[in-house]
XYZ file of C-alpha atoms in Angstrom:
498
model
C 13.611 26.527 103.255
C 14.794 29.933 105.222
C 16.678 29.417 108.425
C 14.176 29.394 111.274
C 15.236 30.739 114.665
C 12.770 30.047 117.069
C 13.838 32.427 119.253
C 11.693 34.807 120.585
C 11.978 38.419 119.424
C 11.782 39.874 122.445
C 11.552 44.113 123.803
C 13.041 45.953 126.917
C 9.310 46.091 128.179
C 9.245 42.182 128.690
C 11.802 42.590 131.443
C 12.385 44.025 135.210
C 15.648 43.692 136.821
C 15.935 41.723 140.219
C 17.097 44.039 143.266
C 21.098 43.263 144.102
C 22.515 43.596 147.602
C 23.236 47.551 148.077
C 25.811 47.990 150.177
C 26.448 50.986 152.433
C 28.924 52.693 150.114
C 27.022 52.125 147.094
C 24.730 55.149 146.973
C 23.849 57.571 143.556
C 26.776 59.793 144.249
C 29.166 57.337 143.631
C 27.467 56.387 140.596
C 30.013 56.267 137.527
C 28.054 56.430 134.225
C 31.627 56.585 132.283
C 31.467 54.611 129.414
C 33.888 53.683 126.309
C 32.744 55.301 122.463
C 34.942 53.548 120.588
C 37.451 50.254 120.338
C 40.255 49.802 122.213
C 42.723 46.837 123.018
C 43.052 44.692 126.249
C 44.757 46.726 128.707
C 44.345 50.213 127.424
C 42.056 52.821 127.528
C 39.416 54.032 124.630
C 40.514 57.353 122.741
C 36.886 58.683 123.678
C 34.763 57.617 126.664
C 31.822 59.055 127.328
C 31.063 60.520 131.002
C 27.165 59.440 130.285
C 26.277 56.497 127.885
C 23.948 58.643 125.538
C 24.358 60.031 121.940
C 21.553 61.907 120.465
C 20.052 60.242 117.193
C 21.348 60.741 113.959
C 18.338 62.637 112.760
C 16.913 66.268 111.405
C 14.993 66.671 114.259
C 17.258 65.666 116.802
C 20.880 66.328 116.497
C 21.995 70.037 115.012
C 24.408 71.829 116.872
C 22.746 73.668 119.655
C 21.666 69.971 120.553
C 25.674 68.660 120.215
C 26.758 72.019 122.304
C 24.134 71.153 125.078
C 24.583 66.895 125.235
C 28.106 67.328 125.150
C 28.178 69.906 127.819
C 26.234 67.161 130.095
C 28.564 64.452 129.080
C 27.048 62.667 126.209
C 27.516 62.978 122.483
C 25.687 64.298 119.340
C 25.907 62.806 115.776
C 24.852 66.167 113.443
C 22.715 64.443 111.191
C 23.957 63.604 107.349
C 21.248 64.373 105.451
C 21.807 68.251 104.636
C 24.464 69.613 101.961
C 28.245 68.578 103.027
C 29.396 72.493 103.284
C 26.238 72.413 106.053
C 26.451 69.696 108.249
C 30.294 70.915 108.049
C 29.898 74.217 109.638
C 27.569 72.889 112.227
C 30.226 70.762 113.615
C 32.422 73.562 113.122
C 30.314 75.676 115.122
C 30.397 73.207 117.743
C 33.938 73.307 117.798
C 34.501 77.002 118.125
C 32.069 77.007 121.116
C 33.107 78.325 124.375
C 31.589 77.691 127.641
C 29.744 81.012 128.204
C 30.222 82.535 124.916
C 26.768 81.749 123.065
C 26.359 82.148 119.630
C 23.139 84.632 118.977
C 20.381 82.960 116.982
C 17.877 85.131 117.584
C 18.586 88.347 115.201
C 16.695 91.341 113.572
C 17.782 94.670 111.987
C 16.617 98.047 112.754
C 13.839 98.479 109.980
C 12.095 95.400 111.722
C 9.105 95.919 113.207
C 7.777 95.079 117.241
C 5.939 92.620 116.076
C 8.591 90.750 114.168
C 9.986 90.379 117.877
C 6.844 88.844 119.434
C 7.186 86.457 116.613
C 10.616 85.598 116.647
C 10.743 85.036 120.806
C 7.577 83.041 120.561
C 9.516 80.796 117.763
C 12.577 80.751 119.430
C 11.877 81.484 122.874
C 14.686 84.199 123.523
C 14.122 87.338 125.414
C 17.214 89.138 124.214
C 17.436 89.611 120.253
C 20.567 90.699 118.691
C 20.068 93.569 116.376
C 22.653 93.549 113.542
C 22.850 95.603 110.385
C 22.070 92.697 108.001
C 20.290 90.614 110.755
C 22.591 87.589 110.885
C 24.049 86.656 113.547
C 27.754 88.014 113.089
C 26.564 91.063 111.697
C 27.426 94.518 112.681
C 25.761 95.360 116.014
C 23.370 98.107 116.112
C 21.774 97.584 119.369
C 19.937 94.983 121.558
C 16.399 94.552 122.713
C 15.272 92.547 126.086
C 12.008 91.920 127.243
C 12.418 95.505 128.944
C 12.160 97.383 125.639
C 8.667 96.779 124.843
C 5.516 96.121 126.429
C 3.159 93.846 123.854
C -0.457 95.141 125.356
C 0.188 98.849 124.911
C 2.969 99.555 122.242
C 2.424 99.549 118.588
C 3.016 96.669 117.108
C 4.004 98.081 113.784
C 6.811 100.740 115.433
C 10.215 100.055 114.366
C 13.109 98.129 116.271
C 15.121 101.206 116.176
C 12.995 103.562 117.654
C 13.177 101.020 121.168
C 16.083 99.259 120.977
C 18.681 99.860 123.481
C 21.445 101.588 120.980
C 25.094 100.303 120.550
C 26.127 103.831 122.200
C 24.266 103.065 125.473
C 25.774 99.083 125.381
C 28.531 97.552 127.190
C 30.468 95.237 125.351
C 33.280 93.275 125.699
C 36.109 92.289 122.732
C 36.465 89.499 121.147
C 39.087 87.023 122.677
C 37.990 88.235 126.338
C 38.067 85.597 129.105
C 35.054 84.366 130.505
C 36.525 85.279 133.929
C 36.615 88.534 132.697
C 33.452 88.655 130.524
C 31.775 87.829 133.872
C 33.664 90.381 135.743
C 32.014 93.129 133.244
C 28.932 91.835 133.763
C 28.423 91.996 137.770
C 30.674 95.308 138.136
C 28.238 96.929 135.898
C 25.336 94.783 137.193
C 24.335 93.516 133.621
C 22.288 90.726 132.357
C 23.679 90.439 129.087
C 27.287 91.372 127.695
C 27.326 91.448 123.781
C 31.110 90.466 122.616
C 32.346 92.220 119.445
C 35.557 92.156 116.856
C 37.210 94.617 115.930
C 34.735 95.619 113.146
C 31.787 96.190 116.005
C 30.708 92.612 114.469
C 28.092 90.258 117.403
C 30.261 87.519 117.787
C 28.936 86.247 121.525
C 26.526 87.023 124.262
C 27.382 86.493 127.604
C 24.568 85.724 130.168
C 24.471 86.704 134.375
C 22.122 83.437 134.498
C 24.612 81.324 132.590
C 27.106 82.709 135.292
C 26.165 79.675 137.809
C 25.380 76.895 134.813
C 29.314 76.813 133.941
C 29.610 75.772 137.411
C 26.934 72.895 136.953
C 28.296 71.159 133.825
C 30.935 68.983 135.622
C 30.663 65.952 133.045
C 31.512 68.140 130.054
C 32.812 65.566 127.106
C 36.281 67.947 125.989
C 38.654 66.409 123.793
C 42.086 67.204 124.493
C 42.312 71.075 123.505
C 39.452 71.233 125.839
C 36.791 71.760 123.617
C 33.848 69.694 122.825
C 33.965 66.227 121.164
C 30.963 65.840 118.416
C 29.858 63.341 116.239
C 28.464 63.108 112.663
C 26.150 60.700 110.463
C 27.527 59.993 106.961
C 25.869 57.327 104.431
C 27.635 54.787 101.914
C 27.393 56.932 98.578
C 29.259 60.786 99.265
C 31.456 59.581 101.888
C 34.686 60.248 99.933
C 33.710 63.730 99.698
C 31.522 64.214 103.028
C 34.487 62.593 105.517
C 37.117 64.802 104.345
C 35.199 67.961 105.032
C 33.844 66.643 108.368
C 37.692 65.909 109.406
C 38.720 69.544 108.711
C 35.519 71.137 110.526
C 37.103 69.027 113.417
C 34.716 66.136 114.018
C 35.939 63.798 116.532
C 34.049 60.698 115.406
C 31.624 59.726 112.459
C 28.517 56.874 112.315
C 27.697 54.935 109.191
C 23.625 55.849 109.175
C 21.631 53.470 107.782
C 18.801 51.239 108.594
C 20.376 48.195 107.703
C 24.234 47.778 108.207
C 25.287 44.559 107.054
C 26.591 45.212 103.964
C 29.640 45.672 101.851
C 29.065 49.600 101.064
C 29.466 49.860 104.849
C 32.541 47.679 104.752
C 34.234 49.725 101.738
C 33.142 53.179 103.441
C 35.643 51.927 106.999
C 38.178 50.902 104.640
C 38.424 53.971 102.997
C 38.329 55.794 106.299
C 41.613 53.422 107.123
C 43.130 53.672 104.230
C 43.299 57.612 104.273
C 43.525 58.624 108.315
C 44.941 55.122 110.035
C 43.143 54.723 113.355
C 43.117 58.453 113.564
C 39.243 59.352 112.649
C 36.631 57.265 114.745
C 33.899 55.763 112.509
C 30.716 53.791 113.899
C 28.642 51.441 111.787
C 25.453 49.880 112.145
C 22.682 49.074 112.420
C 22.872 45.491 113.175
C 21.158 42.685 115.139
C 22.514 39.665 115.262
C 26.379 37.974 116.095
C 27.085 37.716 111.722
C 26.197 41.267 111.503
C 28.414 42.506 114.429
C 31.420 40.438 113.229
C 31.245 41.504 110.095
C 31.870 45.586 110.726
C 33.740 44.377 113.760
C 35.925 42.610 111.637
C 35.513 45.507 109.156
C 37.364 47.895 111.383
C 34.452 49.934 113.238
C 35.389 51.542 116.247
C 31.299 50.790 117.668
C 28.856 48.647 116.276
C 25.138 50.475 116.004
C 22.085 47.536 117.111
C 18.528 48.071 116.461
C 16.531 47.725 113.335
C 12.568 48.994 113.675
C 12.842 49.415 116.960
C 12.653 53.897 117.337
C 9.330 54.877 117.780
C 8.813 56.991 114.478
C 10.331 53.925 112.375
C 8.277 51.597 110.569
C 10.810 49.536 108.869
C 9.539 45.685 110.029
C 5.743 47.128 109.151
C 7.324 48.110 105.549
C 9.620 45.389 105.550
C 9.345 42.650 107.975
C 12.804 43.191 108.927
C 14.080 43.867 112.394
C 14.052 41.967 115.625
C 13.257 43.034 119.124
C 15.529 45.223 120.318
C 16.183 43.360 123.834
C 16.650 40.115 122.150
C 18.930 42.010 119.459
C 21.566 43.542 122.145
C 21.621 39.952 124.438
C 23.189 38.279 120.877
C 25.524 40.973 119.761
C 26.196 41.262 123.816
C 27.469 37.494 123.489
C 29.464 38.087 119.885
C 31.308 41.141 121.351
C 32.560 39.220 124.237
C 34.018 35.981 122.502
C 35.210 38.812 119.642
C 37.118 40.648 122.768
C 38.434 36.948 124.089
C 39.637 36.157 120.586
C 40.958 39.182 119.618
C 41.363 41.175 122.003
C 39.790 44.437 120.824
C 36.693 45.564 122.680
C 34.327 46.918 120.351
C 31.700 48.765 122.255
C 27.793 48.417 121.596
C 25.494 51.297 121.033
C 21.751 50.426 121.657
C 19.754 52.378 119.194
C 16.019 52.473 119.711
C 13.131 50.669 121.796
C 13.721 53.168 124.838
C 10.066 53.589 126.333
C 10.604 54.250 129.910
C 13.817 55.320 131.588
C 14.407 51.930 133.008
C 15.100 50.660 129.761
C 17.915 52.846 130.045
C 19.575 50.075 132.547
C 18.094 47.195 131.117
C 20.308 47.807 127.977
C 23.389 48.514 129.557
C 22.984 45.560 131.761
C 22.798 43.502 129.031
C 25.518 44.616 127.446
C 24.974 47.811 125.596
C 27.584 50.265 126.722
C 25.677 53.723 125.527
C 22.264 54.264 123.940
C 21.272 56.296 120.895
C 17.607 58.231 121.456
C 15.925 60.163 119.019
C 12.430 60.498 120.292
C 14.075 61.369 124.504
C 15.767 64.304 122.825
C 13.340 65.546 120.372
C 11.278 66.166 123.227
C 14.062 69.709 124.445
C 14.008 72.962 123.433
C 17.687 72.171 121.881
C 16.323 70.063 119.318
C 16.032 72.227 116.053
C 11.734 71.410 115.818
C 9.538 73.979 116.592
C 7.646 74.159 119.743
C 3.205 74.003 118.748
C 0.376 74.036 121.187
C -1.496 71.113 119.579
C -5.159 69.965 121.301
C -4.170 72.415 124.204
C -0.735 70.955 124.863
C 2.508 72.458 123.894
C 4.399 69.612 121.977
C 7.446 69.372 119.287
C 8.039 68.011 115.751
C 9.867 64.714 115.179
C 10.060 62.730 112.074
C 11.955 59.997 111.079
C 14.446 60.049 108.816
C 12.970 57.542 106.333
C 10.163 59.711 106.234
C 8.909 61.587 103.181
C 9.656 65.035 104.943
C 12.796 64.110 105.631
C 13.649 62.686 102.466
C 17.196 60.948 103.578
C 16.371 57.653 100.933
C 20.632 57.341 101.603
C 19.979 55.929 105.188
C 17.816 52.866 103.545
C 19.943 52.681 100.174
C 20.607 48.925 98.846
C 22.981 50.008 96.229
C 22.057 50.019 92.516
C 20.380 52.805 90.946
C 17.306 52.840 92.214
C 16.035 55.067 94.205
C 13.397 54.055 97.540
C 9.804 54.002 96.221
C 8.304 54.092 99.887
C 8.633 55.544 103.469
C 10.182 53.782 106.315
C 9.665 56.302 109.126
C 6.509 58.351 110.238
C 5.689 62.292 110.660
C 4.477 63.031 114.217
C 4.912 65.262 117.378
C 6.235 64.541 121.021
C 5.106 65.973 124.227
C 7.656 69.210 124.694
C 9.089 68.355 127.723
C 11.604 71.446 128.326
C 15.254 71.979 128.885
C 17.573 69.211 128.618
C 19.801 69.544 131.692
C 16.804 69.534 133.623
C 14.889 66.516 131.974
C 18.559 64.286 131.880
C 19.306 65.267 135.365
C 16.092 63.234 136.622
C 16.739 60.194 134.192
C 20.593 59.852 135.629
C 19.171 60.180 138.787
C 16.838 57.313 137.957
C 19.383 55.442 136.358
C 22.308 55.601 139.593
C 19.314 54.824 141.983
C 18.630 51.625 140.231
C 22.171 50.277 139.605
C 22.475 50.979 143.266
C 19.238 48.388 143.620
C 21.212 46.407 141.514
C 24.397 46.900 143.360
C 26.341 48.179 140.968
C 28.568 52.018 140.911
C 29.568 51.234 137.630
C 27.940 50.257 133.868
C 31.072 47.482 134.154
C 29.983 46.359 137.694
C 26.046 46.473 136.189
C 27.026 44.056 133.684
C 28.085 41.492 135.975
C 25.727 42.317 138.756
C 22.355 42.714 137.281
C 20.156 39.813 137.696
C 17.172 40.299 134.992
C 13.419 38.547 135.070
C 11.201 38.123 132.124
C 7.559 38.755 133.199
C 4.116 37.982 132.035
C 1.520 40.328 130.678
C -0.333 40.145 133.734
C 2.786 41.458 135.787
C 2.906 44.062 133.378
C -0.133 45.514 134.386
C 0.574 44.692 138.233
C 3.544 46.948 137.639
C 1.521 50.140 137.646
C -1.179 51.835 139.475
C -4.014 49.195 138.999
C -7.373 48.414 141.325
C -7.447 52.002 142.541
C -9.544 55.420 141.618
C -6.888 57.634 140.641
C -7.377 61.896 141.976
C -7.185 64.356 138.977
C -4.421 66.433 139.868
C -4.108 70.191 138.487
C -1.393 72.023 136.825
């Protein structure tokens, strides 16, 4: 008969953590979320630690560049998702790459034969107020002119009149050149009292805008994750069948680490895919590899040569993989195992391989309950998919503005790679869901409350440090019955209005 572990399969929600002693110098401020991304040996430091433990999901509808530009700027880390064309997913890590602090890229374009009404489309898709109008309409094209909010009024102007007969002409603009400083670009733009500074080549091409509101945000992104020509570090999902064409092209765009993606990582395709990775670039390209959940799967890609081992099977919230399948395990009970395997593997060996948590994140105090037990960052699909960086569009559905998310096992996403078993045959049935998420806004605002929640509870815990939580945290199973004592219970709750 099978091997029965009695065990039980146990979530994040099952558990509360036990206040610590806070001492007087342990307060949020001090909080360090640093965290390592990948392996490193006793006594030195990881080639990539993260300033916040949080990657963005390897997904469609999670993690495209604007999403990598905007995580990374806040400290985290994106991993562009694999299942687009090679030549693709490589020029969205190169454009996350060329980025510059300040210097956006303009995604919201038209030409000059457009129409008004092709502009109250594209800002209520987008959500811009200043479009970029180029001669072909792309986003490098040659500029023509701009139009703000300013140009038009919606309730009285035709809707059919053209873009060129109220755009703001390239004549009237300022620009700047390409290559400017942002000291400089910034210079332009409060001498002449600006909002917007367009940056152009030498051919009149829109390479950049330049934003007066953006002025104070460079200021605010203290945590940016730079790799050591100071520009942003970015991930990317690859799968176990075009790898020896996909990594090559990733490693010239400039990708700074890659992540086997698949729902099921203990196998030999993943083991061959790291030792090709070794076998071409040393220890000089960072590759991930998961998903795992239990001490034979982590020591196998451990052993393998990851540089982070991926837990969590059927645990994300649009996955349906142990309802398809009946395979997975609860996500709390998964990271406590692997927790246990990576510290006898780091005892033994003395290579710390760290521990990404990947799914089962309800509430942001789940957040701390996996890295106090041992996860040391957390990949979230459905926390992200919620921001206007995700690349979804933004619907009013039942009177509520919300955003798309699918899984990637889904039949709109269509990535069968992610759940392939080798052979020739192809998946016959889905393994993720279609649905939508409540939109929740920006992300710097949205992630600047859940750190804030995060620090305040290590400091319960008495911890200013994910290393210190590990040792400090004291953690409680509870009932179903404290559960519901947990929230607002016994009382008549006001309606409050928006």
């Amino acid at each position: 008969m099978a091997q029965i572990i009695n065990d039980i399969s146990r979530t994040f929600n099952e558990y509360l953590l036990i206040p610590g002693l806070t001492k007087k110098f342990c307060t949020p401020d001090k909080v360090s979320l640093k965290t390592p991304l990948v392996k490193f040996k006793k006594g030195e430091a990881p080639d990539i630690e993260l300033n916040i433990p949080f990657a963005s999901a390897i997904m469609q509808s999670v993690s495209d560049d604007k999403m990598a530009i905007a995580l990374a700027r806040n400290g985290g880390v994106s991993f562009i998702f694999g299942s687009q064309t090679i030549d693709e997913q490589a020029e969205l890590v190169r454009k996350v790459k060329k980025f510059k602090a300040g210097f956006v890229i303009s995604d919201a374009n038209l030409t000059p034969e457009h129409t008004l009404k092709d502009i109250i489309e594209l800002r209520s898709r987008k959500g811009f107020s200043t479009i970029g109008i180029t001669d072909d309409g792309t986003s490098y094209g040659k500029l023509m002119g701009i139009v703000t909010d300013r140009d038009y009024r919606p309730s009285r102007d035709n809707v059919e009149m053209k873009i060129k007969d109220f755009m703001t002409p390239f004549s009237k603009l300022i620009t700047g050149k390409l290559g400017i400083s942002l000291n400089d670009a910034n210079d332009i733009i409060w001498d002449h009292k600006l909002n917007t500074l367009p940056i152009i080549d030498e051919n009149q091409h829109l390479r950049y805008f330049v934003f007066r509101k953006d002025y104070d945000n460079h200021k605010e992104n203290p945590n940016e994750l730079l790799d050591s020509h100071k520009k942003l570090i970015v991930g990317a999902g690859i799968n176990t069948r075009d790898y020896t064409e996909r990594i090559p092209k990733l490693v010239e765009a400039g990708v700074d680490v890659l992540c086997l993606d698949s729902s099921d990582g203990f196998s030999e395709w993943q083991k061959e895919t790291i030792r090709f990775v070794r076998d071409n670039y040393g220890e000089t390209v960072k590759i991930g590899a998961g998903n795992v959940v239990d001490k034979d799967g982590f020591l196998y890609l451990a052993e393998a040569g990851a540089d982070f081992v991926k837990v969590g099977i059927g645990g994300g919230s649009i996955c349906i993989t142990r309802e398809q399948k009946g395979i997975g395990r609860g996500q709390a009970t998964a990271i406590i195992e692997v927790t246990k395997a990576r510290d006898e593997y780091f005892e033994q060996s003395g290579i710390y391989v760290p521990i990404c948590s990947d799914g089962g994140i309800v509430h942001d105090y789940h957040m701390v309950l996996a890295l106090a037990m041992g996860a040391d960052f957390i990949m979230m699909g459905r926390y992200f998919a919620r921001f206007d960086e995700s690349p979804t569009k933004k619907l009013m559905v039942g009177g509520t503005y919300v955003k798309e998310y699918w899984g990637e096992g889904s039949n709109r996403a269509r990535n069968w790679q992610r759940y392939d078993m080798g052979g020739s045959d192809s998946l016959k049935f889905e393994e993720g869901v279609d649905s939508y998420v409540p939109y929740a806004g920006k992300l710097k605002d949205n992630l600047d409350i859940t750190l804030g929640k995060i620090k305040s509870t290590m400091c319960s815990c008495g911890a200013i440090s994910i290393a210190e939580l590990k040792k400090e945290a004291k953690i409680t199973l509870v009932s179903s019955t404290s559960i519901i004592e947990g929230g607002a219970h016994d009382v008549i709750l006001k309606e409050t209005k928006n």
